[in-house]
mmCIF file of C-alpha atoms and ligand atoms in Angstrom:
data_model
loop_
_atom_site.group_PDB
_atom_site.id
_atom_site.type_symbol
_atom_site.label_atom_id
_atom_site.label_comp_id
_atom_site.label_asym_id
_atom_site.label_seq_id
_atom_site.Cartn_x
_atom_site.Cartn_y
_atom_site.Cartn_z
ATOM 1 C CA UNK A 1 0.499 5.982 -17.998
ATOM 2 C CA UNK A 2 2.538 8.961 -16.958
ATOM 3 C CA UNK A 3 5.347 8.247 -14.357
ATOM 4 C CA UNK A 4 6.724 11.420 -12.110
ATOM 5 C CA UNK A 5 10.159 10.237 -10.887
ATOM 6 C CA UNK A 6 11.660 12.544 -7.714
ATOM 7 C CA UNK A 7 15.089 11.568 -6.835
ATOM 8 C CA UNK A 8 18.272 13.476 -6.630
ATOM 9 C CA UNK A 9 20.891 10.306 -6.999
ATOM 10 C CA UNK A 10 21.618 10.258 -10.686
ATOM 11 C CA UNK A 11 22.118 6.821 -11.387
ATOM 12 C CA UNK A 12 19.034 5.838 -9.493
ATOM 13 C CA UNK A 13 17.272 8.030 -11.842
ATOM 14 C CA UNK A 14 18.531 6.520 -15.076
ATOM 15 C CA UNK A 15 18.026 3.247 -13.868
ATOM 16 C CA UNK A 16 14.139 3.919 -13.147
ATOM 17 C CA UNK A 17 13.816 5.852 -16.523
ATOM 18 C CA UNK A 18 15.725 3.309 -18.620
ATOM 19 C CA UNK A 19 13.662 0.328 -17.005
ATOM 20 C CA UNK A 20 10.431 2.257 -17.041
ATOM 21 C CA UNK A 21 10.482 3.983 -20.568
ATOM 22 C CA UNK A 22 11.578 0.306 -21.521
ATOM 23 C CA UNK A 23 7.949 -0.925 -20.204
ATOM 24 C CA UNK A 24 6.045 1.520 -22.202
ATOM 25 C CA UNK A 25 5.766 4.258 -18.847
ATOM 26 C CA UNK A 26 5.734 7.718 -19.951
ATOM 27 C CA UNK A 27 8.547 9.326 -17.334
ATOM 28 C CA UNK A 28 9.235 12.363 -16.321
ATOM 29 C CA UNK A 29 11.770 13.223 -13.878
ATOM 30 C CA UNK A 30 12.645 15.863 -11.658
ATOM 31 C CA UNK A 31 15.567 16.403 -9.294
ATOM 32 C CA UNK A 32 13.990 18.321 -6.326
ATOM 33 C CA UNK A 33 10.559 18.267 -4.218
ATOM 34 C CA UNK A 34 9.886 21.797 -5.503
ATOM 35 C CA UNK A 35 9.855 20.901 -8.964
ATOM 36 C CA UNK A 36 8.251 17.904 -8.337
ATOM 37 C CA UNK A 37 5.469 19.809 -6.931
ATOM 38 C CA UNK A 38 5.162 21.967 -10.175
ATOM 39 C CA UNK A 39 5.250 19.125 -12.251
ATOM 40 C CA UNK A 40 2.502 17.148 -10.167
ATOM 41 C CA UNK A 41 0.271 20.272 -10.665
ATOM 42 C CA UNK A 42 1.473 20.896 -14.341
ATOM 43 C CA UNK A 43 1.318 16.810 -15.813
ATOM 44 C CA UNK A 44 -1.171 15.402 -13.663
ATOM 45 C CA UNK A 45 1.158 11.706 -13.116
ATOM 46 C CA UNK A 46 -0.747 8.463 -12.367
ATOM 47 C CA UNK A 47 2.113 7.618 -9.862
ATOM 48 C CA UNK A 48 4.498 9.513 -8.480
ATOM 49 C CA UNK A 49 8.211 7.752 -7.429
ATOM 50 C CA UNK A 50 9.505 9.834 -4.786
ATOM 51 C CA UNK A 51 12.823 9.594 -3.044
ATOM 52 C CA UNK A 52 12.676 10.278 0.139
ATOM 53 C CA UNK A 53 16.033 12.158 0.562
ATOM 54 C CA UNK A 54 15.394 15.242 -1.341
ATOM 55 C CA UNK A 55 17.802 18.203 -0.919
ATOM 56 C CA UNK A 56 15.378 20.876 -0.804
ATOM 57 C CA UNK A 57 12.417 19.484 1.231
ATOM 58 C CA UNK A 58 12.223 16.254 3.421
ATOM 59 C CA UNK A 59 9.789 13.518 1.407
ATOM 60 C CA UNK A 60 7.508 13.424 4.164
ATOM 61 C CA UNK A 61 6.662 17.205 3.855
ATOM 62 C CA UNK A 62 5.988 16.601 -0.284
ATOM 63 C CA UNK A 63 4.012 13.988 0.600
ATOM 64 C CA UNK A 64 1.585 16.204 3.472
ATOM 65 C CA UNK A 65 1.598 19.462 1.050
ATOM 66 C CA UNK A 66 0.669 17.026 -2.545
ATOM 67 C CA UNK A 67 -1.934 15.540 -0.648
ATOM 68 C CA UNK A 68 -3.556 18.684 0.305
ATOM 69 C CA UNK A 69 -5.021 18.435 -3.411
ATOM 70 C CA UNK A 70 -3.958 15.679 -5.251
ATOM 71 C CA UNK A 71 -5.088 11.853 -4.489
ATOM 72 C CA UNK A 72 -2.479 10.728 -6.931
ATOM 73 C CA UNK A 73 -0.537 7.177 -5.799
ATOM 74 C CA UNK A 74 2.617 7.836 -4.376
ATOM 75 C CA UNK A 75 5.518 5.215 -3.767
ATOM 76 C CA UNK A 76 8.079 6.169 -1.523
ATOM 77 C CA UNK A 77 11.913 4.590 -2.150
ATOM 78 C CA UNK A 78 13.414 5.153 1.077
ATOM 79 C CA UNK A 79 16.857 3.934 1.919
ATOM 80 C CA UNK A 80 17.753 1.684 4.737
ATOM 81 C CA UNK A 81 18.347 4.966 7.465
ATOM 82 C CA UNK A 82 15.180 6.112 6.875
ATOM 83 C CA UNK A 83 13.132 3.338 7.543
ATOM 84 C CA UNK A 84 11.153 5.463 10.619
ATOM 85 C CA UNK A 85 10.363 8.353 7.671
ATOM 86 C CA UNK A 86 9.334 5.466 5.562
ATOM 87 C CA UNK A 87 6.436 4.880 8.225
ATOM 88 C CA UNK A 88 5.618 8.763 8.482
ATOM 89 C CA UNK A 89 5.450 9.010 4.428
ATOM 90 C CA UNK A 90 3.304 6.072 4.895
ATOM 91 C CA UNK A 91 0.821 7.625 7.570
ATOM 92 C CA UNK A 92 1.063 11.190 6.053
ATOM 93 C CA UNK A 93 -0.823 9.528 3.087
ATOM 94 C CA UNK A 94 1.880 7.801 0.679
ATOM 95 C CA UNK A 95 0.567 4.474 -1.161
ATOM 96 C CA UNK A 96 3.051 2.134 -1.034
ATOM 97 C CA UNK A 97 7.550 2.085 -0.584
ATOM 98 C CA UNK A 98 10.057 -0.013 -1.418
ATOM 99 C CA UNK A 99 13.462 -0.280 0.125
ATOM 100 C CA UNK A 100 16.489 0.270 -1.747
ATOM 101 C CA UNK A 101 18.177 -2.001 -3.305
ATOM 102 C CA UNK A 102 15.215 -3.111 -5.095
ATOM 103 C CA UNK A 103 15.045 -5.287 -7.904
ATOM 104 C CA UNK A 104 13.336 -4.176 -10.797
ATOM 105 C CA UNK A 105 10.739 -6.543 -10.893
ATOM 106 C CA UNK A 106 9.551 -5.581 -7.738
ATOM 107 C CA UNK A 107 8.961 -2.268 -8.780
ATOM 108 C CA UNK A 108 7.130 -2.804 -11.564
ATOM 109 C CA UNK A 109 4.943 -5.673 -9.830
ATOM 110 C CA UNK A 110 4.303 -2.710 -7.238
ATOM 111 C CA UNK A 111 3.354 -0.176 -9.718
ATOM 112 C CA UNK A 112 1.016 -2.355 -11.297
ATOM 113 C CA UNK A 113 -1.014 -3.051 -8.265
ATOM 114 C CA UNK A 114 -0.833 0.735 -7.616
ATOM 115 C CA UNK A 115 -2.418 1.259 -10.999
ATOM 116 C CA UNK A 116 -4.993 -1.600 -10.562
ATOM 117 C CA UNK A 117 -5.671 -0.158 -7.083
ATOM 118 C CA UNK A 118 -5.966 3.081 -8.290
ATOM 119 C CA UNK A 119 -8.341 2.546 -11.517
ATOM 120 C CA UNK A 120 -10.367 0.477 -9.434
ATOM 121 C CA UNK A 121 -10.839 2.523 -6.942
ATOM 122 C CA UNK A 122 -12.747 5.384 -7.455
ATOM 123 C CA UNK A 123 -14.393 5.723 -3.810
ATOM 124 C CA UNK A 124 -16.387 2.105 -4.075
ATOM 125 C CA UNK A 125 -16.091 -0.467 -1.504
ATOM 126 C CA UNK A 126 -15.014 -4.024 -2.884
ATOM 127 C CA UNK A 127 -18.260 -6.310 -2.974
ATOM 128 C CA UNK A 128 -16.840 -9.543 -3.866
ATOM 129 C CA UNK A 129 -13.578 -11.378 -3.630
ATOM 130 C CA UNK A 130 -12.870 -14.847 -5.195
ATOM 131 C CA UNK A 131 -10.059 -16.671 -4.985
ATOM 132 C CA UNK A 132 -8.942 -20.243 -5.113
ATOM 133 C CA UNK A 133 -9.009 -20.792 -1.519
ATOM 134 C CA UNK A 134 -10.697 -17.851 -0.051
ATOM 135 C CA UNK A 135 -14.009 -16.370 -0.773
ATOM 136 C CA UNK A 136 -15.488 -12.778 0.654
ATOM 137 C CA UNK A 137 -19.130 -11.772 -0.368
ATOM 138 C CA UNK A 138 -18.398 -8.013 1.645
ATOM 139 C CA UNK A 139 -22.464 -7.374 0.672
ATOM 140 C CA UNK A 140 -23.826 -10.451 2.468
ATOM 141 C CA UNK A 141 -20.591 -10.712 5.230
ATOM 142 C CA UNK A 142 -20.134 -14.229 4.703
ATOM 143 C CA UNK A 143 -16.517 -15.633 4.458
ATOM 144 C CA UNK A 144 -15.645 -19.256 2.695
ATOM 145 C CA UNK A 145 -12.143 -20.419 3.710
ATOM 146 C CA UNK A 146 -11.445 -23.821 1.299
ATOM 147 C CA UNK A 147 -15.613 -23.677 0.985
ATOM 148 C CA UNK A 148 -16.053 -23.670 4.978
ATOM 149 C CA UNK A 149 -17.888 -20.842 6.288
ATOM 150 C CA UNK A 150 -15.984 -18.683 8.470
ATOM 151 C CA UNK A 151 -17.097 -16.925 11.137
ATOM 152 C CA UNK A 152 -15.255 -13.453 12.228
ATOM 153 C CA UNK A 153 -15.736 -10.876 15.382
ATOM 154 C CA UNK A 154 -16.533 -8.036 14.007
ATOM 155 C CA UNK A 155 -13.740 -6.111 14.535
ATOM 156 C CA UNK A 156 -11.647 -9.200 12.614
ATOM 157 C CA UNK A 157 -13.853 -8.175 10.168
ATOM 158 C CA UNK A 158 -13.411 -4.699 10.163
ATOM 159 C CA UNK A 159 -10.040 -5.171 9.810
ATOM 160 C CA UNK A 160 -10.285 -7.448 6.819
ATOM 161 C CA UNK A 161 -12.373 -4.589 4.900
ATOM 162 C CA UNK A 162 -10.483 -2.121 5.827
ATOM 163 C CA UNK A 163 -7.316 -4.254 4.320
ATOM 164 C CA UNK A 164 -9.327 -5.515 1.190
ATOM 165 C CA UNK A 165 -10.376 -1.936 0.316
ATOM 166 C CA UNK A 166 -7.219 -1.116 0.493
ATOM 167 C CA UNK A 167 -5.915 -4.446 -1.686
ATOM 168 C CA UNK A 168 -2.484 -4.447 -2.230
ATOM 169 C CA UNK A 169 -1.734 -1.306 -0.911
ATOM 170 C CA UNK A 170 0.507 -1.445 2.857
ATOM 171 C CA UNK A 171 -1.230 -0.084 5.196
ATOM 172 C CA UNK A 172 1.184 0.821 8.713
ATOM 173 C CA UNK A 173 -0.256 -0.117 12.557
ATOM 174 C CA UNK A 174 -1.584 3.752 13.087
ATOM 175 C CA UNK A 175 -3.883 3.670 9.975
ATOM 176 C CA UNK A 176 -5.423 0.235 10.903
ATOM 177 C CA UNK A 177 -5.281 1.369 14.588
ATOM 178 C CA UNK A 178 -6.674 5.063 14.121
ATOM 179 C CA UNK A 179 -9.721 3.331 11.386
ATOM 180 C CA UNK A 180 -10.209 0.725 14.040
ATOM 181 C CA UNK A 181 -10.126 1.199 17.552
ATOM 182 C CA UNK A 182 -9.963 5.232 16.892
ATOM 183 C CA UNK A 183 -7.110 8.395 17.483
ATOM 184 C CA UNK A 184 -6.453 7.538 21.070
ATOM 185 C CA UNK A 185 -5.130 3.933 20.795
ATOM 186 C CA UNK A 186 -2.385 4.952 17.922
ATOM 187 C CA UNK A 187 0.067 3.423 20.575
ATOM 188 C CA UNK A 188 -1.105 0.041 20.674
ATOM 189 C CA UNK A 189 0.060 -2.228 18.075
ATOM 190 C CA UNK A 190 -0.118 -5.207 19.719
ATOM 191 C CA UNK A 191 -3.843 -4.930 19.192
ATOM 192 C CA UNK A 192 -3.541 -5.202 15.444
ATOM 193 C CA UNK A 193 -1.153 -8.186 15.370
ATOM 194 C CA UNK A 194 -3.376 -10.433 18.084
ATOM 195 C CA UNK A 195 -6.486 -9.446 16.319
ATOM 196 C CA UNK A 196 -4.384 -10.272 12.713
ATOM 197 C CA UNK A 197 -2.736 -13.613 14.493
ATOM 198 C CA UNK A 198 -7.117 -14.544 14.667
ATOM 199 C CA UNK A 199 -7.644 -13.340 11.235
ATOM 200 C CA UNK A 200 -4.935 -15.772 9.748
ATOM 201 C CA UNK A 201 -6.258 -18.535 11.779
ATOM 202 C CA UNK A 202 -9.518 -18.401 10.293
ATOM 203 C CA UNK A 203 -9.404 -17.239 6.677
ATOM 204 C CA UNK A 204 -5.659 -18.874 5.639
ATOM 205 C CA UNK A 205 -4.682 -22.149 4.797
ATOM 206 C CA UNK A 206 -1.471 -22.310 6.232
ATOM 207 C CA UNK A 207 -1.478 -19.116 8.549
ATOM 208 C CA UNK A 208 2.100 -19.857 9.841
ATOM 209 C CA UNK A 209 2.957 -18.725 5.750
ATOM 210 C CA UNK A 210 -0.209 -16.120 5.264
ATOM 211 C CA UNK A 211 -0.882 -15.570 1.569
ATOM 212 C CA UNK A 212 -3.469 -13.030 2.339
ATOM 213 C CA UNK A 213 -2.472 -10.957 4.860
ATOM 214 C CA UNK A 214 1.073 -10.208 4.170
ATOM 215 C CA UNK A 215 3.070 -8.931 6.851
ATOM 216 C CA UNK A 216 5.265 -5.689 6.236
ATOM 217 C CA UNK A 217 8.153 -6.003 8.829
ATOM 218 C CA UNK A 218 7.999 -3.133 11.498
ATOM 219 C CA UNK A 219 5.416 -0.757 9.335
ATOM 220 C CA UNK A 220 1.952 -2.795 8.799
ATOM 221 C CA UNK A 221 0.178 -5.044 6.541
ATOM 222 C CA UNK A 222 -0.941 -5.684 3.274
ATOM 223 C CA UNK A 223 -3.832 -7.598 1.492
ATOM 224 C CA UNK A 224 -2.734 -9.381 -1.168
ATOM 225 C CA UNK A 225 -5.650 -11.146 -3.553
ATOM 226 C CA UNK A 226 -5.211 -12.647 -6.532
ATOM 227 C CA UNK A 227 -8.740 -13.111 -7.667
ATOM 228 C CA UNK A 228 -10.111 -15.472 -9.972
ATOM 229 C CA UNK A 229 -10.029 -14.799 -13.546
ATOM 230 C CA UNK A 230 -13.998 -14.344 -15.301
HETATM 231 CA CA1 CA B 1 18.361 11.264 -2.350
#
């Protein structure tokens, strides 16, 4: 698995190398969005760790101009005063972010879901997801919370597909709102969290502490399944 790291701070980048040469990653790293754009085109990375305070070219802009011909997952790591270009990143087609300080197990927990997400992928819909407690046959539209059928609105279950084919990956309040409800009711977020406040009632066990649907403070939501093993 080949690892293109985009960051300018120097310790930050041996810190990411160290830990993710240490987990077998093969890393390459670059110190500006221009060269990170050659080396996108010229190594082909399965993820792509970019830094969102680049001195050459804001992250957001890397992130609109690689995705004009490259699908490959991209985790932002923004810093604290950029949380609103965190969101952007997010909307302009990056996978996933973390915050820093983040602890390296976090990352790596993050870029394994990326990898799962992205392997799995390959432009099919999920059919099936089995859990413990939760059960979604996405073929048949039948949902088992704790073996009790569960009945959804549609739209609740729009927005549940939309999440789960999107599993583990964060997902901000204009993508769910622009799939959902459409480009003209990007302003209206409280939509997504009453229609997510039903969605936890029905398919969670304790929806005061969701295990499912996983809210990201101030950016979205994330589906988070950890499915029975064969
Ligand atoms: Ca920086």
């Amino acid at each position: 698995m080949k690892i293109l790291i985009i960051e300018d701070d120097l310790q930050m980048q041996r810190f990411l190398q160290v830990l993710l040469r240490g987990h077998n990653y093969e890393v390459v790293t670059v110190m500006t969005a221009q060269e990170g754009l050659i080396k996108t085109a010229e190594i082909n990375p399965d993820i792509i760790l970019l830094d969102l305070g680049l001195p050459d070219m804001d992250g957001l802009d890397f992130v609109s101009t690689v995705r004009e011909w490259s699908s490959v997952t991209v985790i932002v790591l923004s810093a604290r005063d950029q949380e609103n270009d965190k969101i952007k990143a997010l909307d302009n087609g990056a996978d996933d972010y973390l915050t820093k300080p983040f602890g390296s197990g976090e990352l790596l927990a993050r870029i394994r879901v990326a990898l799962r997400h992205s392997q799995s992928q390959n432009g099919s819909d999920v059919k099936r997801l089995e859990s413990k407690d939760l059960t979604i046959d996405f073929s048949q539209r039948l949902i088992w919370c704790q073996d009790q059928l569960v009945h959804l609105t549609p739209t609740e279950y729009r927005i549940l597909q939309l999440l789960a084919n999107n599993g583990g990956k964060v997902l901000t309040y204009r993508q769910i709102l622009e799939h959902i409800w459409g480009k003209n009711f990007i302003e209206h977020n409280h939509y997504v969290r009453v229609h997510m406040a039903q969605l936890r009632q029905k398919i969670e066990v304790n929806p005061t502490r969701p295990c499912f649907l996983l809210t990201e403070v101030g950016v979205g939501y994330r589906f988070q399944f950890e499915p029975i093993e064969p």
